[in-house]
mmCIF file of C-alpha atoms and ligand atoms in Angstrom:
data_model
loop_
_atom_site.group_PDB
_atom_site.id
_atom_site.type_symbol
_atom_site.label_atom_id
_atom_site.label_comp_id
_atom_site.label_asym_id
_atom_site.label_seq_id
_atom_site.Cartn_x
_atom_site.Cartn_y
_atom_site.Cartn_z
ATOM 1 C CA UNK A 1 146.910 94.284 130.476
ATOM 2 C CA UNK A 2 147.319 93.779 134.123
ATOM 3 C CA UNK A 3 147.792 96.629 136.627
ATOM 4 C CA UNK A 4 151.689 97.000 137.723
ATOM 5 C CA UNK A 5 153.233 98.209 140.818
ATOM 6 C CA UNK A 6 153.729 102.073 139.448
ATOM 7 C CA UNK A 7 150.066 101.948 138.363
ATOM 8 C CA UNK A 8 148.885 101.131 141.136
ATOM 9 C CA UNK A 9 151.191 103.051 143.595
ATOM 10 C CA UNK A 10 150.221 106.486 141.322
ATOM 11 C CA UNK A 11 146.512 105.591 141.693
ATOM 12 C CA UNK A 12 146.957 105.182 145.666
ATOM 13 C CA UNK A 13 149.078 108.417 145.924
ATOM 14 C CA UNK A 14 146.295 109.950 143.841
ATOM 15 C CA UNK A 15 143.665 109.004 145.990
ATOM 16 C CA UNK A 16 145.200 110.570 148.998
ATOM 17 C CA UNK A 17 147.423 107.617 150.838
ATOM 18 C CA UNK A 18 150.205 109.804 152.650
ATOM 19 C CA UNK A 19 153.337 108.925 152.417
ATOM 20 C CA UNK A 20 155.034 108.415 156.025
ATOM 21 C CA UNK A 21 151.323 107.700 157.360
ATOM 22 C CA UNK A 22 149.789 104.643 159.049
ATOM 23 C CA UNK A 23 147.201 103.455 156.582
ATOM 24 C CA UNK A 24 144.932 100.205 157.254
ATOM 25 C CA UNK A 25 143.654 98.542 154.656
ATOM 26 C CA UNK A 26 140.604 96.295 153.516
ATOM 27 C CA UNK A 27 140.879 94.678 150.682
ATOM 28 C CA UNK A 28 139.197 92.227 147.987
ATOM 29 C CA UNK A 29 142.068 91.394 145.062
ATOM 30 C CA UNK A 30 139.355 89.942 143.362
ATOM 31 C CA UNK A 31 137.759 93.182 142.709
ATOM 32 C CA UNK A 32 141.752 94.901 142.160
ATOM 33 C CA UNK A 33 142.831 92.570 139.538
ATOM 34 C CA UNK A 34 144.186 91.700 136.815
ATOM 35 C CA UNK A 35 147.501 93.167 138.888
ATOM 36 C CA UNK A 36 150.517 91.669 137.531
ATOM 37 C CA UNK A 37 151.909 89.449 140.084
ATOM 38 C CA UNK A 38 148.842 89.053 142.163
ATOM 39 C CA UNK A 39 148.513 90.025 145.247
ATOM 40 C CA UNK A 40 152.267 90.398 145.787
ATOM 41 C CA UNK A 41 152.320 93.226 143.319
ATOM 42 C CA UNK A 42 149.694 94.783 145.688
ATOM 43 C CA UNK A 43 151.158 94.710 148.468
ATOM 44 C CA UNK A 44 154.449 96.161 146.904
ATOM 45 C CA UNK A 45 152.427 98.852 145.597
ATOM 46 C CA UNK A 46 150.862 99.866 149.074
ATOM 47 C CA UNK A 47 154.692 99.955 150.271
ATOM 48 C CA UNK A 48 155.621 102.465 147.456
ATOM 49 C CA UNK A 49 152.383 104.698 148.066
ATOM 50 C CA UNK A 50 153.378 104.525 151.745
ATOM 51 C CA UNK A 51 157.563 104.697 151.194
ATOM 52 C CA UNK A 52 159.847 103.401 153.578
ATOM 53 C CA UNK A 53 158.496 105.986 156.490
ATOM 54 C CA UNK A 54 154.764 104.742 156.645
ATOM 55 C CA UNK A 55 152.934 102.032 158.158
ATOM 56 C CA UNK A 56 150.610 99.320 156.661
ATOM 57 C CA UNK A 57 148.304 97.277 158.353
ATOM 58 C CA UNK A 58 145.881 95.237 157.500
ATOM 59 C CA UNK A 59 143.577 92.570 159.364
ATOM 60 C CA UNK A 60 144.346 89.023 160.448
ATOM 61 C CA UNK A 61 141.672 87.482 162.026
ATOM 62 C CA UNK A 62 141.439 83.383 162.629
ATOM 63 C CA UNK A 63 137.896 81.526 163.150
ATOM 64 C CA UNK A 64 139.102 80.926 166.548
ATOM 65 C CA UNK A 65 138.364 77.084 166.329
ATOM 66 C CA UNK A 66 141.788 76.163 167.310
ATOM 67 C CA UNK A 67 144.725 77.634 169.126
ATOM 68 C CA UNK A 68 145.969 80.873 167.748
ATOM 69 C CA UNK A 69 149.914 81.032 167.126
ATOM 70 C CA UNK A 70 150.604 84.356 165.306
ATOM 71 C CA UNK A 71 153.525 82.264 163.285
ATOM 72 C CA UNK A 72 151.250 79.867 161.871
ATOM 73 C CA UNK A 73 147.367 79.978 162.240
ATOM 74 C CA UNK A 74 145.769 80.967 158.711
ATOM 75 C CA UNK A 75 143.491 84.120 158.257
ATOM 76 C CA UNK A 76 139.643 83.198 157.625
ATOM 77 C CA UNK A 77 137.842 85.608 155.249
ATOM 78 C CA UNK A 78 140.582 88.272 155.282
ATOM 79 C CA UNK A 79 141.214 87.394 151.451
ATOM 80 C CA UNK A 80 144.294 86.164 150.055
ATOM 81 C CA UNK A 81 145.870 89.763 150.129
ATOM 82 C CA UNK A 82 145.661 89.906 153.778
ATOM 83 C CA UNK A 83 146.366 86.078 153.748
ATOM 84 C CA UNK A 84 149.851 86.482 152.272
ATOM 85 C CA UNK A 85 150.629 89.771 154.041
ATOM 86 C CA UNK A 86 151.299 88.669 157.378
ATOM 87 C CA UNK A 87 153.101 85.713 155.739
ATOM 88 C CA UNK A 88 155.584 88.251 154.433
ATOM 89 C CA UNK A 89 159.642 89.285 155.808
ATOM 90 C CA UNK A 90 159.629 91.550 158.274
ATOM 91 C CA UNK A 91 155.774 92.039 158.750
ATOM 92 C CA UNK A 92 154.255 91.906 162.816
ATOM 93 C CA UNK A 93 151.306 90.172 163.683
ATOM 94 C CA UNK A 94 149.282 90.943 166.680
ATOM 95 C CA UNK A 95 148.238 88.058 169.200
ATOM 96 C CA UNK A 96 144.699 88.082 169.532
ATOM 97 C CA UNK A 97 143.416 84.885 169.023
ATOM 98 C CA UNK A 98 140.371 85.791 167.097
ATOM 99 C CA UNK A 99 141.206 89.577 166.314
ATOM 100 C CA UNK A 100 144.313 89.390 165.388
ATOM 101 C CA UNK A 101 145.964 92.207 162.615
ATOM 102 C CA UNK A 102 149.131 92.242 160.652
ATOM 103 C CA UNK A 103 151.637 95.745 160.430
ATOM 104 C CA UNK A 104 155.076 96.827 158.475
ATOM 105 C CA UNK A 105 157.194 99.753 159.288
ATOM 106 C CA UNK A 106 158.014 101.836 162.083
ATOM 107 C CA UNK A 107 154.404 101.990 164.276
ATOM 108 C CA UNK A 108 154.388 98.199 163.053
ATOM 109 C CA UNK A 109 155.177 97.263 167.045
ATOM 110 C CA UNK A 110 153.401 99.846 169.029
ATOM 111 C CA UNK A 111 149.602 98.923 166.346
ATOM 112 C CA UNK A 112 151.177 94.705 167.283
ATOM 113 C CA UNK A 113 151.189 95.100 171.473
ATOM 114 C CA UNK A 114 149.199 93.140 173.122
ATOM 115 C CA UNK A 115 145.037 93.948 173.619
ATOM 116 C CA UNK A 116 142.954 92.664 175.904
ATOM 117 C CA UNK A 117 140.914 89.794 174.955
ATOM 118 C CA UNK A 118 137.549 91.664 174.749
ATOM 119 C CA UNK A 119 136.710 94.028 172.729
ATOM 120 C CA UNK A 120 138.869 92.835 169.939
ATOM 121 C CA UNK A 121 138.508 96.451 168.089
ATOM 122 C CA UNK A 122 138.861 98.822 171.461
ATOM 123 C CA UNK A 123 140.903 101.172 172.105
ATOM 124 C CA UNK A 124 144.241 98.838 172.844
ATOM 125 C CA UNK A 125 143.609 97.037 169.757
ATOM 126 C CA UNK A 126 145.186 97.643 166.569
ATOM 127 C CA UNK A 127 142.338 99.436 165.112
ATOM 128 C CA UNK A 128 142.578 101.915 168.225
ATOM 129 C CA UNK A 129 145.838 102.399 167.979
ATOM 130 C CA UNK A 130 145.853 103.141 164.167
ATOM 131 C CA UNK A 131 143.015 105.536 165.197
ATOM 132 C CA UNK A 132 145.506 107.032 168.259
ATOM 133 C CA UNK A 133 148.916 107.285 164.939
ATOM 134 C CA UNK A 134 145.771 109.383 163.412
ATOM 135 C CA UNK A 135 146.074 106.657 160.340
ATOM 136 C CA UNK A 136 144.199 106.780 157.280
ATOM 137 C CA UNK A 137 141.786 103.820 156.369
ATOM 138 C CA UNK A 138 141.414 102.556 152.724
ATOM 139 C CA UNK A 139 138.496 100.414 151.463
ATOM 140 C CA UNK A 140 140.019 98.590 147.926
ATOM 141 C CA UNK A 141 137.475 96.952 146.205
ATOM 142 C CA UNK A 142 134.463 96.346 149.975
ATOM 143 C CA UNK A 143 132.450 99.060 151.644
ATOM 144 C CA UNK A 144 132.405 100.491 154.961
ATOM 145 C CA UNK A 145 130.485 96.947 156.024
ATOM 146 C CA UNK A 146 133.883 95.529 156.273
ATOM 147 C CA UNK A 147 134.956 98.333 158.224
ATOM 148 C CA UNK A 148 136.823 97.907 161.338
ATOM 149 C CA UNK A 149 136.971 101.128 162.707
ATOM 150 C CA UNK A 150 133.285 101.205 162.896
ATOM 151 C CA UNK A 151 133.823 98.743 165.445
ATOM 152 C CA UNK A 152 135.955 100.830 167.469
ATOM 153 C CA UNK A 153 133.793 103.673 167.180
ATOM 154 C CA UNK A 154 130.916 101.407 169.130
ATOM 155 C CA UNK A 155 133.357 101.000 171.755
ATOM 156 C CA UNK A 156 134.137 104.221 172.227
ATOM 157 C CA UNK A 157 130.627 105.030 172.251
ATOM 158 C CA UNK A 158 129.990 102.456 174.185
ATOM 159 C CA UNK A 159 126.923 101.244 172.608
ATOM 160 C CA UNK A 160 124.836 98.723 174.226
ATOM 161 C CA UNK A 161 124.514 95.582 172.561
ATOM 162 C CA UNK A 162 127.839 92.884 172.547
ATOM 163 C CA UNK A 163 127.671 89.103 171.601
ATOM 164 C CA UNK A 164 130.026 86.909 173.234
ATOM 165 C CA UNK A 165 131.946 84.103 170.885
ATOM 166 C CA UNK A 166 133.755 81.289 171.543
ATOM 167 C CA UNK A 167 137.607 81.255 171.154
ATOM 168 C CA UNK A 168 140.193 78.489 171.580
ATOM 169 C CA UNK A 169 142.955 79.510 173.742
ATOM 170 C CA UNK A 170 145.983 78.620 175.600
ATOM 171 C CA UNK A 171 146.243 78.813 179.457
ATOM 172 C CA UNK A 172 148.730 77.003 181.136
ATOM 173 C CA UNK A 173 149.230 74.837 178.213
ATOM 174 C CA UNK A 174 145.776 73.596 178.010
ATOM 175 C CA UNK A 175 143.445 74.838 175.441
ATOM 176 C CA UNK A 176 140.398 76.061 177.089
ATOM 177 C CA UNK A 177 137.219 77.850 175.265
ATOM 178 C CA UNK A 178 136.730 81.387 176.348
ATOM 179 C CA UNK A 179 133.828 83.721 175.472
ATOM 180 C CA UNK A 180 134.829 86.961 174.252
ATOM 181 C CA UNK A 181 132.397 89.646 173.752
ATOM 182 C CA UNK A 182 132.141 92.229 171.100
ATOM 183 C CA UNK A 183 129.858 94.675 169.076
ATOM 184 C CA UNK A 184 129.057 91.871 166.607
ATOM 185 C CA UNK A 185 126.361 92.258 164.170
ATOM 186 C CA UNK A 186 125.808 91.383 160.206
ATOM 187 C CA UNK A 187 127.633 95.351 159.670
ATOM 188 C CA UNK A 188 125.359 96.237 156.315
ATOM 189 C CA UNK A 189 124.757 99.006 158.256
ATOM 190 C CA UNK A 190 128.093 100.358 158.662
ATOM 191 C CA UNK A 191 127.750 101.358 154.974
ATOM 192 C CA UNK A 192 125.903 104.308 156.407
ATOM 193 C CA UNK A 193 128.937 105.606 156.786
ATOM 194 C CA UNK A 194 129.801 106.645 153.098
ATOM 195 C CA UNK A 195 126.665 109.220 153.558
ATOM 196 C CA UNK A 196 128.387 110.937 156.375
ATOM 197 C CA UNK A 197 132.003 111.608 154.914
ATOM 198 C CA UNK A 198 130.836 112.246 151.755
ATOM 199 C CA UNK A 199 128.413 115.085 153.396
ATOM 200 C CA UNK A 200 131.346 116.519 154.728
ATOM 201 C CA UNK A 201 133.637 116.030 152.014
ATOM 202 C CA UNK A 202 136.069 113.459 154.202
ATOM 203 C CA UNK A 203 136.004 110.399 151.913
ATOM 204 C CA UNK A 204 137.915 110.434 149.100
ATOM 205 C CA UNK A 205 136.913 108.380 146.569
ATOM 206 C CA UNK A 206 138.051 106.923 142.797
ATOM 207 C CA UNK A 207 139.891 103.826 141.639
ATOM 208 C CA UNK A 208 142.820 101.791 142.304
ATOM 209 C CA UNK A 209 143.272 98.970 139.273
ATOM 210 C CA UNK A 210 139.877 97.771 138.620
ATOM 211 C CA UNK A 211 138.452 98.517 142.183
ATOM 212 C CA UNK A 212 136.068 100.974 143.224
ATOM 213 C CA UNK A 213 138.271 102.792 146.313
ATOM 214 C CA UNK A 214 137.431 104.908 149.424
ATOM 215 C CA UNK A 215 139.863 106.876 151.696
ATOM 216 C CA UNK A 216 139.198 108.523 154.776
ATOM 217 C CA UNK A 217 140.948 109.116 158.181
ATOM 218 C CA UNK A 218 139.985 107.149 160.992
ATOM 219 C CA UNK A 219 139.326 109.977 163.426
ATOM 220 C CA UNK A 220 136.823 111.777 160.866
ATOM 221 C CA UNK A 221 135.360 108.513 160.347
ATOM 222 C CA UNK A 222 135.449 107.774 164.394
ATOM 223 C CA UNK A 223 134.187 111.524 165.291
ATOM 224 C CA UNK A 224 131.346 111.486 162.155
ATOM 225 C CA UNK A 225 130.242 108.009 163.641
ATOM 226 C CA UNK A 226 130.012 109.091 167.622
ATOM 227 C CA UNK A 227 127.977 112.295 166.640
ATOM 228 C CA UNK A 228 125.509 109.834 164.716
ATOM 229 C CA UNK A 229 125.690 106.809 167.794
ATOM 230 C CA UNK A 230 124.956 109.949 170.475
ATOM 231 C CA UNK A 231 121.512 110.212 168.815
ATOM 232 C CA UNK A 232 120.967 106.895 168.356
ATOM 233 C CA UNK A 233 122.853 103.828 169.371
ATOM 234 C CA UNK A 234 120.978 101.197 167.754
ATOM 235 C CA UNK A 235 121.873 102.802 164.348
ATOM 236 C CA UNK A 236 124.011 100.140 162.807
ATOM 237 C CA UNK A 237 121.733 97.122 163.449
ATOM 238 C CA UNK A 238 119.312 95.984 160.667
ATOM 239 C CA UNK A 239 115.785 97.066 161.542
ATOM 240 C CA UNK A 240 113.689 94.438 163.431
ATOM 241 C CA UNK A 241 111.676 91.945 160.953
ATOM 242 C CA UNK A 242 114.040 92.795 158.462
ATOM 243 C CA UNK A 243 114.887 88.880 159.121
ATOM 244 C CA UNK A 244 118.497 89.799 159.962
ATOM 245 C CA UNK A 245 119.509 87.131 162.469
ATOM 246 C CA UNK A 246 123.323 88.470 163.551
ATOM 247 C CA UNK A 247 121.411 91.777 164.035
ATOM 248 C CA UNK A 248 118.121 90.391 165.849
ATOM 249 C CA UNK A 249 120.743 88.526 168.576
ATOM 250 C CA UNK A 250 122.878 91.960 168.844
ATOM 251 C CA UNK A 251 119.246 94.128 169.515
ATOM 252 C CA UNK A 252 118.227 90.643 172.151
ATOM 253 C CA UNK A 253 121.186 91.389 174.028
ATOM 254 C CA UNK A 254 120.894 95.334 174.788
ATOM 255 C CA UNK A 255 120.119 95.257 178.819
HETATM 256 ZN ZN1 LIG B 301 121.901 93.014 160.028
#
């Protein structure tokens, strides 16, 4: 029998989602199914946990290998949840052209203003400003490696490695390739993370249809992750000789 809306709204209301809140989610529907009708029955039953007052948002991102138009460029590797939720009536996206994130409801505009280019998870980014509402962030069915507040936490920290990508954009109605630099690594090691909240008691944890589920609120997760960067800022990378390429090119570039 698949999961249905009220099944899967009572399971995010048990978990901890607050209604009226800002809540960003990750999500794989592969690991949430069998929900009956698919990943629109998801997303109806994040609007019910969150009621007419709250705020969802969920990531957007392109491959940046052509021009990014917010009406029309597909999502790469979001899954099809976040695929069809920016798709939807009434749902904001943000115009980064690699970066960019998807939000419904009444911070929907304010988390959708434009960001500066680089970093794509800073402060003025979506992320930050879900971070700023004080949002919660829920993991449906991934870990913390898919995690974008981690990101923002780096920022914030300022941590010192950053790999530049390229990224097709518009200037003066020519596409040009621009570099834009960010805190990019392979992000296993972001799944430190469940260690810290757990130690504290700020993740809270169970399931949501057939998906293992984690809740937390950005700032604990932001404040647990600057106390650990303070010590050591190289935390998140995978050890050297561990033979983990996106992390041996983020530890090359730290000055
Ligand atoms: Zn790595």
């Amino acid at each position: 029998m698949p999961f249905d809306e009220d099944a899967l709204a009572g399971a995010l209301r048990g978990l901890g989602v607050r209604e009226g809140g800002v809540l960003l989610v990750h999500t794989s529907f592969r690991a949430v199914a069998p929900v009956e009708d698919g990943p629109l029955g998801l997303l109806r039953a994040l609007r019910a946990a969150l009621g007419p007052e709250g705020t969802l948002v969920m990531p957007a991102m392109t491959d940046g290998a052509t021009i990014f138009d917010p009406r029309t460029t597909p999502t790469a590797g979001m899954g099809v949840t976040a695929e069809l939720f920016w798709r939807q009536p009434g749902v904001l996206r943000s115009t980064h052209p690699g970066g960019s994130f998807a939000a419904q409801g009444p911070h929907a505009a304010l988390i959708c203003a434009p960001q500066p280019l680089s970093p794509p998870h800073g402060p003025q980014s979506p992320v930050g400003r879900v971070h700023e509402l004080d949002g919660q962030v829920l993991l449906l069915g991934v870990t913390h490696s898919e995690n974008t507040t981690l990101h923002l936490a780096e920022v914030m920290a300022g941590v010192p490695y950053s790999v530049s990508h390229p990224c097709v954009v518009e200037v003066d109605g020519v596409a040009r390739t621009v570099l834009i630099a960010e805190t990019d690594h392979c992000c296993r090691g972001f799944r430190v993370a469940d260690e810290w909240l757990r130690g504290r008691g700020l993740q809270r944890e169970g399931r949501v249809g057939s998906a293992p589920a984690r809740l937390c609120h950005a700032r604990d997760l932001v404040a647990l992750a600057l106390e650990h960067l303070a010590v050591d800022p190289l935390l998140f990378l995978c050890p050297l000789g561990t033979g983990c390429e996106e992390c041996d090119l983020a530890r090359a570039s730290v000055p």
